[in-house]
Amino acid sequence: MDIDDILREFEESSTNELQASTSNICQELITVVTNERMAPELLPYKASLMNSILTHISNQQQYLLDSHEYGEMNSANGVISSDFKLQLMIVETDVERLSYIVRLYLRTRLSKINKFTIFYINKSNREDDGGGDLLSAEEKEYIHQYYSLLTSLYNNCFLKKLPQILTFLDDSSGGQNMVVAPDLDQFVFVKCTSEASILLHLEDDELELVKNGVYVI
C-alpha cells in the first residue's frame, strides 16, 4: 500500500463517519437535550443513545490520535496535504461539540436530581421494583451518595439539636410534605416536529399542533 492509498483510506473513513454517523446521532442528542431542559421533571435516561454517542466520541478520539501520529511521522516528507489537516480539524471540532452537548445533558439532569433528591430516590426505588429506567446506574449511585452527604450535613448543623420526630427529611405528617417535587403544572414550550398534525386534548379544550409550530402549554 503506497502513500496515496493510505491517505485515501483516512479520507474515506473520516468522510463516512462525519456524513453517516455524526449527523443523525448529533441531531437525536440535541433533541434529547432540548426536551430535558424544557421539561420541569426528570425524563427517562437515554441509555442506548448515550452509549452510541460515547462510543462514537471514543472512536473519533482514537482516529485523531492515529492520524496525528501518522502526520508527525510523515510531515517532514511533505506527504501530508492541507485537506488532510483540514479534515482533522473538522473531526476535532465535531468531538468538542458532541462532548459539550453530552456535558450539558448530564448537568441538566444533575441539577434536577440535586433539587428533588428525595423525590427521585423514592421514585427510583419504586421503579427498580418494576424495572424502570428513569436514572442511569451512575445517577443512582450519585443520588444516594449525595443524599448521604446532605443528611450528614443537616444532622451536624442543626437536626441533632431537634427532637427526633422532627428530623425526618421525608416527613409528610401534619398536612405538610417535606419532599420537594417538580411542578408539573408549570408552562412548557412545545415544538411539533411531526409531519402530520397532532390533536392535544387539554382539560377544557383541544389544541391542534402543526409541524414547526411552537406553543406554550
PDB file of C-alpha atoms in Angstrom:
ATOM      1  CA  MET A   1       0.000   0.000   0.000  1.00  0.00           C
ATOM      2  CA  ASP A   2       1.546   3.322  -1.080  1.00  0.00           C
ATOM      3  CA  ILE A   3       1.132   6.786   0.475  1.00  0.00           C
ATOM      4  CA  ASP A   4      -1.801   7.748  -1.766  1.00  0.00           C
ATOM      5  CA  ASP A   5      -3.740   4.645  -0.711  1.00  0.00           C
ATOM      6  CA  ILE A   6      -3.107   5.377   2.969  1.00  0.00           C
ATOM      7  CA  LEU A   7      -4.288   8.987   2.621  1.00  0.00           C
ATOM      8  CA  ARG A   8      -7.347   7.876   0.651  1.00  0.00           C
ATOM      9  CA  GLU A   9      -8.231   5.383   3.400  1.00  0.00           C
ATOM     10  CA  PHE A  10      -8.002   8.111   6.043  1.00  0.00           C
ATOM     11  CA  GLU A  11     -10.127  10.466   3.937  1.00  0.00           C
ATOM     12  CA  GLU A  12     -12.822   7.879   3.211  1.00  0.00           C
ATOM     13  CA  SER A  13     -13.091   6.752   6.839  1.00  0.00           C
ATOM     14  CA  SER A  14     -13.411  10.299   8.165  1.00  0.00           C
ATOM     15  CA  THR A  15     -15.905  11.322   5.480  1.00  0.00           C
ATOM     16  CA  ASN A  16     -18.089   8.283   6.092  1.00  0.00           C
ATOM     17  CA  GLU A  17     -18.075   8.884   9.836  1.00  0.00           C
ATOM     18  CA  LEU A  18     -18.966  12.546   9.509  1.00  0.00           C
ATOM     19  CA  GLN A  19     -21.751  12.015   6.989  1.00  0.00           C
ATOM     20  CA  ALA A  20     -23.332   8.767   8.173  1.00  0.00           C
ATOM     21  CA  SER A  21     -22.945   8.789  11.941  1.00  0.00           C
ATOM     22  CA  THR A  22     -22.387  12.279  13.266  1.00  0.00           C
ATOM     23  CA  SER A  23     -25.349  13.992  11.661  1.00  0.00           C
ATOM     24  CA  ASN A  24     -28.015  11.534  12.839  1.00  0.00           C
ATOM     25  CA  ILE A  25     -26.558  10.958  16.301  1.00  0.00           C
ATOM     26  CA  CYS A  26     -25.951  14.644  16.942  1.00  0.00           C
ATOM     27  CA  GLN A  27     -29.465  15.639  15.872  1.00  0.00           C
ATOM     28  CA  GLU A  28     -31.015  12.989  18.104  1.00  0.00           C
ATOM     29  CA  LEU A  29     -28.831  14.111  21.001  1.00  0.00           C
ATOM     30  CA  ILE A  30     -29.816  17.767  20.516  1.00  0.00           C
ATOM     31  CA  THR A  31     -33.491  16.769  20.589  1.00  0.00           C
ATOM     32  CA  VAL A  32     -32.974  14.797  23.815  1.00  0.00           C
ATOM     33  CA  VAL A  33     -31.105  17.698  25.461  1.00  0.00           C
ATOM     34  CA  THR A  34     -33.776  20.203  24.394  1.00  0.00           C
ATOM     35  CA  ASN A  35     -36.547  18.015  25.803  1.00  0.00           C
ATOM     36  CA  GLU A  36     -34.645  17.560  29.073  1.00  0.00           C
ATOM     37  CA  ARG A  37     -34.024  21.280  29.502  1.00  0.00           C
ATOM     38  CA  MET A  38     -37.619  22.226  28.675  1.00  0.00           C
ATOM     39  CA  ALA A  39     -39.283  19.627  30.921  1.00  0.00           C
ATOM     40  CA  PRO A  40     -39.853  20.505  34.598  1.00  0.00           C
ATOM     41  CA  GLU A  41     -39.343  16.887  35.666  1.00  0.00           C
ATOM     42  CA  LEU A  42     -36.556  14.379  35.021  1.00  0.00           C
ATOM     43  CA  LEU A  43     -37.105  12.422  31.797  1.00  0.00           C
ATOM     44  CA  PRO A  44     -36.062   8.764  31.366  1.00  0.00           C
ATOM     45  CA  TYR A  45     -32.338   8.372  30.773  1.00  0.00           C
ATOM     46  CA  LYS A  46     -31.471   7.654  27.117  1.00  0.00           C
ATOM     47  CA  ALA A  47     -29.069   4.779  27.737  1.00  0.00           C
ATOM     48  CA  SER A  48     -28.872   3.458  24.177  1.00  0.00           C
ATOM     49  CA  LEU A  49     -28.277   6.894  22.667  1.00  0.00           C
ATOM     50  CA  MET A  50     -25.653   7.811  25.263  1.00  0.00           C
ATOM     51  CA  ASN A  51     -23.799   4.531  24.668  1.00  0.00           C
ATOM     52  CA  SER A  52     -23.763   5.265  20.937  1.00  0.00           C
ATOM     53  CA  ILE A  53     -22.603   8.845  21.490  1.00  0.00           C
ATOM     54  CA  LEU A  54     -19.798   7.898  23.898  1.00  0.00           C
ATOM     55  CA  THR A  55     -18.646   5.092  21.588  1.00  0.00           C
ATOM     56  CA  HIS A  56     -18.665   7.488  18.651  1.00  0.00           C
ATOM     57  CA  ILE A  57     -16.631  10.084  20.581  1.00  0.00           C
ATOM     58  CA  SER A  58     -14.147   7.420  21.694  1.00  0.00           C
ATOM     59  CA  ASN A  59     -13.728   6.177  18.125  1.00  0.00           C
ATOM     60  CA  GLN A  60     -13.208   9.695  16.817  1.00  0.00           C
ATOM     61  CA  GLN A  61     -10.643  10.444  19.526  1.00  0.00           C
ATOM     62  CA  GLN A  62      -8.745   7.270  18.654  1.00  0.00           C
ATOM     63  CA  TYR A  63      -8.897   8.216  14.981  1.00  0.00           C
ATOM     64  CA  LEU A  64      -7.413  11.636  15.826  1.00  0.00           C
ATOM     65  CA  LEU A  65      -4.598  10.046  17.835  1.00  0.00           C
ATOM     66  CA  ASP A  66      -3.750   7.681  14.975  1.00  0.00           C
ATOM     67  CA  SER A  67      -3.974  10.473  12.417  1.00  0.00           C
ATOM     68  CA  HIS A  68      -1.777  12.876  14.385  1.00  0.00           C
ATOM     69  CA  GLU A  69       0.767  10.123  14.925  1.00  0.00           C
ATOM     70  CA  TYR A  70       0.744   9.372  11.211  1.00  0.00           C
ATOM     71  CA  GLY A  71       1.016  13.100  10.419  1.00  0.00           C
ATOM     72  CA  GLU A  72       4.009  13.599  12.704  1.00  0.00           C
ATOM     73  CA  MET A  73       5.794  10.695  11.063  1.00  0.00           C
ATOM     74  CA  ASN A  74       5.222  11.975   7.526  1.00  0.00           C
ATOM     75  CA  SER A  75       5.026  15.754   7.843  1.00  0.00           C
ATOM     76  CA  ALA A  76       8.770  16.129   7.216  1.00  0.00           C
ATOM     77  CA  ASN A  77       8.421  14.227   3.945  1.00  0.00           C
ATOM     78  CA  GLY A  78       5.777  16.627   2.650  1.00  0.00           C
ATOM     79  CA  VAL A  79       3.157  13.921   2.051  1.00  0.00           C
ATOM     80  CA  ILE A  80       0.535  15.448   4.371  1.00  0.00           C
ATOM     81  CA  SER A  81      -1.848  17.647   2.390  1.00  0.00           C
ATOM     82  CA  SER A  82      -3.737  20.693   3.648  1.00  0.00           C
ATOM     83  CA  ASP A  83      -7.001  18.829   3.007  1.00  0.00           C
ATOM     84  CA  PHE A  84      -5.912  16.085   5.384  1.00  0.00           C
ATOM     85  CA  LYS A  85      -5.142  18.632   8.110  1.00  0.00           C
ATOM     86  CA  LEU A  86      -8.478  20.341   7.487  1.00  0.00           C
ATOM     87  CA  GLN A  87     -10.312  17.037   7.933  1.00  0.00           C
ATOM     88  CA  LEU A  88      -8.586  16.516  11.274  1.00  0.00           C
ATOM     89  CA  MET A  89      -9.691  19.993  12.398  1.00  0.00           C
ATOM     90  CA  ILE A  90     -13.278  19.182  11.390  1.00  0.00           C
ATOM     91  CA  VAL A  91     -13.201  15.917  13.354  1.00  0.00           C
ATOM     92  CA  GLU A  92     -11.738  17.697  16.408  1.00  0.00           C
ATOM     93  CA  THR A  93     -14.465  20.348  16.242  1.00  0.00           C
ATOM     94  CA  ASP A  94     -17.108  17.639  15.953  1.00  0.00           C
ATOM     95  CA  VAL A  95     -15.749  15.805  19.011  1.00  0.00           C
ATOM     96  CA  GLU A  96     -15.686  19.019  21.055  1.00  0.00           C
ATOM     97  CA  ARG A  97     -19.259  19.863  20.030  1.00  0.00           C
ATOM     98  CA  LEU A  98     -20.607  16.424  20.932  1.00  0.00           C
ATOM     99  CA  SER A  99     -18.693  16.440  24.233  1.00  0.00           C
ATOM    100  CA  TYR A 100     -20.215  19.803  25.137  1.00  0.00           C
ATOM    101  CA  ILE A 101     -23.759  18.606  24.380  1.00  0.00           C
ATOM    102  CA  VAL A 102     -23.204  15.440  26.435  1.00  0.00           C
ATOM    103  CA  ARG A 103     -21.993  17.528  29.400  1.00  0.00           C
ATOM    104  CA  LEU A 104     -24.984  19.846  29.019  1.00  0.00           C
ATOM    105  CA  TYR A 105     -27.359  16.856  29.077  1.00  0.00           C
ATOM    106  CA  LEU A 106     -25.769  15.355  32.197  1.00  0.00           C
ATOM    107  CA  ARG A 107     -25.563  18.673  34.043  1.00  0.00           C
ATOM    108  CA  THR A 108     -29.210  19.399  33.302  1.00  0.00           C
ATOM    109  CA  ARG A 109     -30.199  16.059  34.781  1.00  0.00           C
ATOM    110  CA  LEU A 110     -27.916  16.511  37.799  1.00  0.00           C
ATOM    111  CA  SER A 111     -29.455  19.906  38.570  1.00  0.00           C
ATOM    112  CA  LYS A 112     -32.890  18.256  38.785  1.00  0.00           C
ATOM    113  CA  ILE A 113     -31.510  15.380  40.855  1.00  0.00           C
ATOM    114  CA  ASN A 114     -29.917  17.829  43.302  1.00  0.00           C
ATOM    115  CA  LYS A 115     -33.106  19.883  43.565  1.00  0.00           C
ATOM    116  CA  PHE A 116     -35.536  16.973  44.009  1.00  0.00           C
ATOM    117  CA  THR A 117     -33.229  14.410  45.624  1.00  0.00           C
ATOM    118  CA  ILE A 118     -35.620  12.623  47.976  1.00  0.00           C
ATOM    119  CA  PHE A 119     -38.441  12.643  45.415  1.00  0.00           C
ATOM    120  CA  TYR A 120     -36.307  10.854  42.817  1.00  0.00           C
ATOM    121  CA  ILE A 121     -34.813   8.448  45.353  1.00  0.00           C
ATOM    122  CA  ASN A 122     -38.330   7.326  46.248  1.00  0.00           C
ATOM    123  CA  LYS A 123     -39.378   7.193  42.610  1.00  0.00           C
ATOM    124  CA  SER A 124     -36.249   5.301  41.607  1.00  0.00           C
ATOM    125  CA  ASN A 125     -36.802   2.733  44.367  1.00  0.00           C
ATOM    126  CA  ARG A 126     -40.371   2.162  43.175  1.00  0.00           C
ATOM    127  CA  GLU A 127     -39.270   1.819  39.559  1.00  0.00           C
ATOM    128  CA  ASP A 128     -36.467  -0.569  40.462  1.00  0.00           C
ATOM    129  CA  ASP A 129     -39.144  -2.972  41.647  1.00  0.00           C
ATOM    130  CA  GLY A 130     -40.914  -2.637  38.304  1.00  0.00           C
ATOM    131  CA  GLY A 131     -37.911  -2.372  36.009  1.00  0.00           C
ATOM    132  CA  GLY A 132     -37.961   1.380  35.482  1.00  0.00           C
ATOM    133  CA  ASP A 133     -35.230   3.268  33.652  1.00  0.00           C
ATOM    134  CA  LEU A 134     -35.568   6.835  34.930  1.00  0.00           C
ATOM    135  CA  LEU A 135     -31.953   7.039  36.174  1.00  0.00           C
ATOM    136  CA  SER A 136     -28.756   5.580  34.841  1.00  0.00           C
ATOM    137  CA  ALA A 137     -26.622   3.340  37.063  1.00  0.00           C
ATOM    138  CA  GLU A 138     -24.178   6.213  37.607  1.00  0.00           C
ATOM    139  CA  GLU A 139     -27.003   8.605  38.504  1.00  0.00           C
ATOM    140  CA  LYS A 140     -28.424   6.130  41.022  1.00  0.00           C
ATOM    141  CA  GLU A 141     -25.040   5.853  42.697  1.00  0.00           C
ATOM    142  CA  TYR A 142     -24.639   9.627  42.667  1.00  0.00           C
ATOM    143  CA  ILE A 143     -28.073  10.418  44.104  1.00  0.00           C
ATOM    144  CA  HIS A 144     -27.591   8.067  47.077  1.00  0.00           C
ATOM    145  CA  GLN A 145     -24.127   9.439  47.813  1.00  0.00           C
ATOM    146  CA  TYR A 146     -25.411  12.997  47.508  1.00  0.00           C
ATOM    147  CA  TYR A 147     -28.324  12.260  49.846  1.00  0.00           C
ATOM    148  CA  SER A 148     -25.966  10.671  52.362  1.00  0.00           C
ATOM    149  CA  LEU A 149     -23.738  13.770  52.355  1.00  0.00           C
ATOM    150  CA  LEU A 150     -26.778  16.062  52.581  1.00  0.00           C
ATOM    151  CA  THR A 151     -28.216  14.136  55.521  1.00  0.00           C
ATOM    152  CA  SER A 152     -24.878  14.182  57.307  1.00  0.00           C
ATOM    153  CA  LEU A 153     -24.544  17.927  56.796  1.00  0.00           C
ATOM    154  CA  TYR A 154     -28.047  18.677  58.092  1.00  0.00           C
ATOM    155  CA  ASN A 155     -27.571  16.421  61.102  1.00  0.00           C
ATOM    156  CA  ASN A 156     -24.269  18.026  62.060  1.00  0.00           C
ATOM    157  CA  CYS A 157     -25.579  21.549  61.578  1.00  0.00           C
ATOM    158  CA  PHE A 158     -28.992  21.541  63.241  1.00  0.00           C
ATOM    159  CA  LEU A 159     -31.066  18.334  63.071  1.00  0.00           C
ATOM    160  CA  LYS A 160     -29.250  16.737  66.004  1.00  0.00           C
ATOM    161  CA  LYS A 161     -30.479  19.581  68.190  1.00  0.00           C
ATOM    162  CA  LEU A 162     -34.143  18.925  67.352  1.00  0.00           C
ATOM    163  CA  PRO A 163     -36.479  16.237  68.717  1.00  0.00           C
ATOM    164  CA  GLN A 164     -36.133  13.015  66.731  1.00  0.00           C
ATOM    165  CA  ILE A 165     -39.685  13.262  65.433  1.00  0.00           C
ATOM    166  CA  LEU A 166     -38.690  16.460  63.601  1.00  0.00           C
ATOM    167  CA  THR A 167     -35.522  15.127  61.980  1.00  0.00           C
ATOM    168  CA  PHE A 168     -37.077  13.120  59.122  1.00  0.00           C
ATOM    169  CA  LEU A 169     -36.401  14.789  55.752  1.00  0.00           C
ATOM    170  CA  ASP A 170     -39.211  12.853  54.061  1.00  0.00           C
ATOM    171  CA  ASP A 171     -41.845  13.574  56.714  1.00  0.00           C
ATOM    172  CA  SER A 172     -45.372  14.127  55.376  1.00  0.00           C
ATOM    173  CA  SER A 173     -47.324  14.311  58.625  1.00  0.00           C
ATOM    174  CA  GLY A 174     -49.417  17.287  59.677  1.00  0.00           C
ATOM    175  CA  GLY A 175     -50.564  18.015  56.131  1.00  0.00           C
ATOM    176  CA  GLN A 176     -47.117  19.315  55.118  1.00  0.00           C
ATOM    177  CA  ASN A 177     -44.981  17.203  52.798  1.00  0.00           C
ATOM    178  CA  MET A 178     -41.237  17.744  53.290  1.00  0.00           C
ATOM    179  CA  VAL A 179     -40.371  16.125  49.948  1.00  0.00           C
ATOM    180  CA  VAL A 180     -39.892  18.751  47.227  1.00  0.00           C
ATOM    181  CA  ALA A 181     -41.381  17.569  43.921  1.00  0.00           C
ATOM    182  CA  PRO A 182     -41.200  19.078  40.424  1.00  0.00           C
ATOM    183  CA  ASP A 183     -44.078  21.356  39.449  1.00  0.00           C
ATOM    184  CA  LEU A 184     -45.842  19.508  36.627  1.00  0.00           C
ATOM    185  CA  ASP A 185     -48.433  22.302  36.238  1.00  0.00           C
ATOM    186  CA  GLN A 186     -45.974  24.948  35.065  1.00  0.00           C
ATOM    187  CA  PHE A 187     -45.965  26.131  31.463  1.00  0.00           C
ATOM    188  CA  VAL A 188     -43.652  24.498  28.933  1.00  0.00           C
ATOM    189  CA  PHE A 189     -42.637  25.242  25.352  1.00  0.00           C
ATOM    190  CA  VAL A 190     -43.551  22.622  22.769  1.00  0.00           C
ATOM    191  CA  LYS A 191     -42.369  22.412  19.160  1.00  0.00           C
ATOM    192  CA  CYS A 192     -44.142  19.999  16.847  1.00  0.00           C
ATOM    193  CA  THR A 193     -41.818  18.081  14.505  1.00  0.00           C
ATOM    194  CA  SER A 194     -44.378  15.600  13.183  1.00  0.00           C
ATOM    195  CA  GLU A 195     -45.367  15.763   9.523  1.00  0.00           C
ATOM    196  CA  ALA A 196     -48.981  15.069  10.450  1.00  0.00           C
ATOM    197  CA  SER A 197     -50.813  17.386  12.810  1.00  0.00           C
ATOM    198  CA  ILE A 198     -51.360  16.229  16.401  1.00  0.00           C
ATOM    199  CA  LEU A 199     -54.563  16.883  18.357  1.00  0.00           C
ATOM    200  CA  LEU A 200     -53.742  17.550  22.004  1.00  0.00           C
ATOM    201  CA  HIS A 201     -56.588  17.114  24.497  1.00  0.00           C
ATOM    202  CA  LEU A 202     -56.414  19.681  27.293  1.00  0.00           C
ATOM    203  CA  GLU A 203     -58.650  19.941  30.343  1.00  0.00           C
ATOM    204  CA  ASP A 204     -61.287  22.224  28.801  1.00  0.00           C
ATOM    205  CA  ASP A 205     -60.176  22.484  25.192  1.00  0.00           C
ATOM    206  CA  GLU A 206     -58.341  20.871  22.307  1.00  0.00           C
ATOM    207  CA  LEU A 207     -55.223  22.157  20.592  1.00  0.00           C
ATOM    208  CA  GLU A 208     -54.021  21.154  17.146  1.00  0.00           C
ATOM    209  CA  LEU A 209     -50.241  21.014  16.827  1.00  0.00           C
ATOM    210  CA  VAL A 210     -48.883  21.519  13.297  1.00  0.00           C
ATOM    211  CA  LYS A 211     -45.353  20.928  12.011  1.00  0.00           C
ATOM    212  CA  ASN A 212     -42.774  23.532  13.128  1.00  0.00           C
ATOM    213  CA  GLY A 213     -45.378  25.208  15.336  1.00  0.00           C
ATOM    214  CA  VAL A 214     -44.137  26.417  18.730  1.00  0.00           C
ATOM    215  CA  TYR A 215     -46.646  26.509  21.615  1.00  0.00           C
ATOM    216  CA  VAL A 216     -46.720  27.452  25.284  1.00  0.00           C
ATOM    217  CA  ILE A 217     -48.874  24.906  27.107  1.00  0.00           C
TER     218      ILE A 217
END
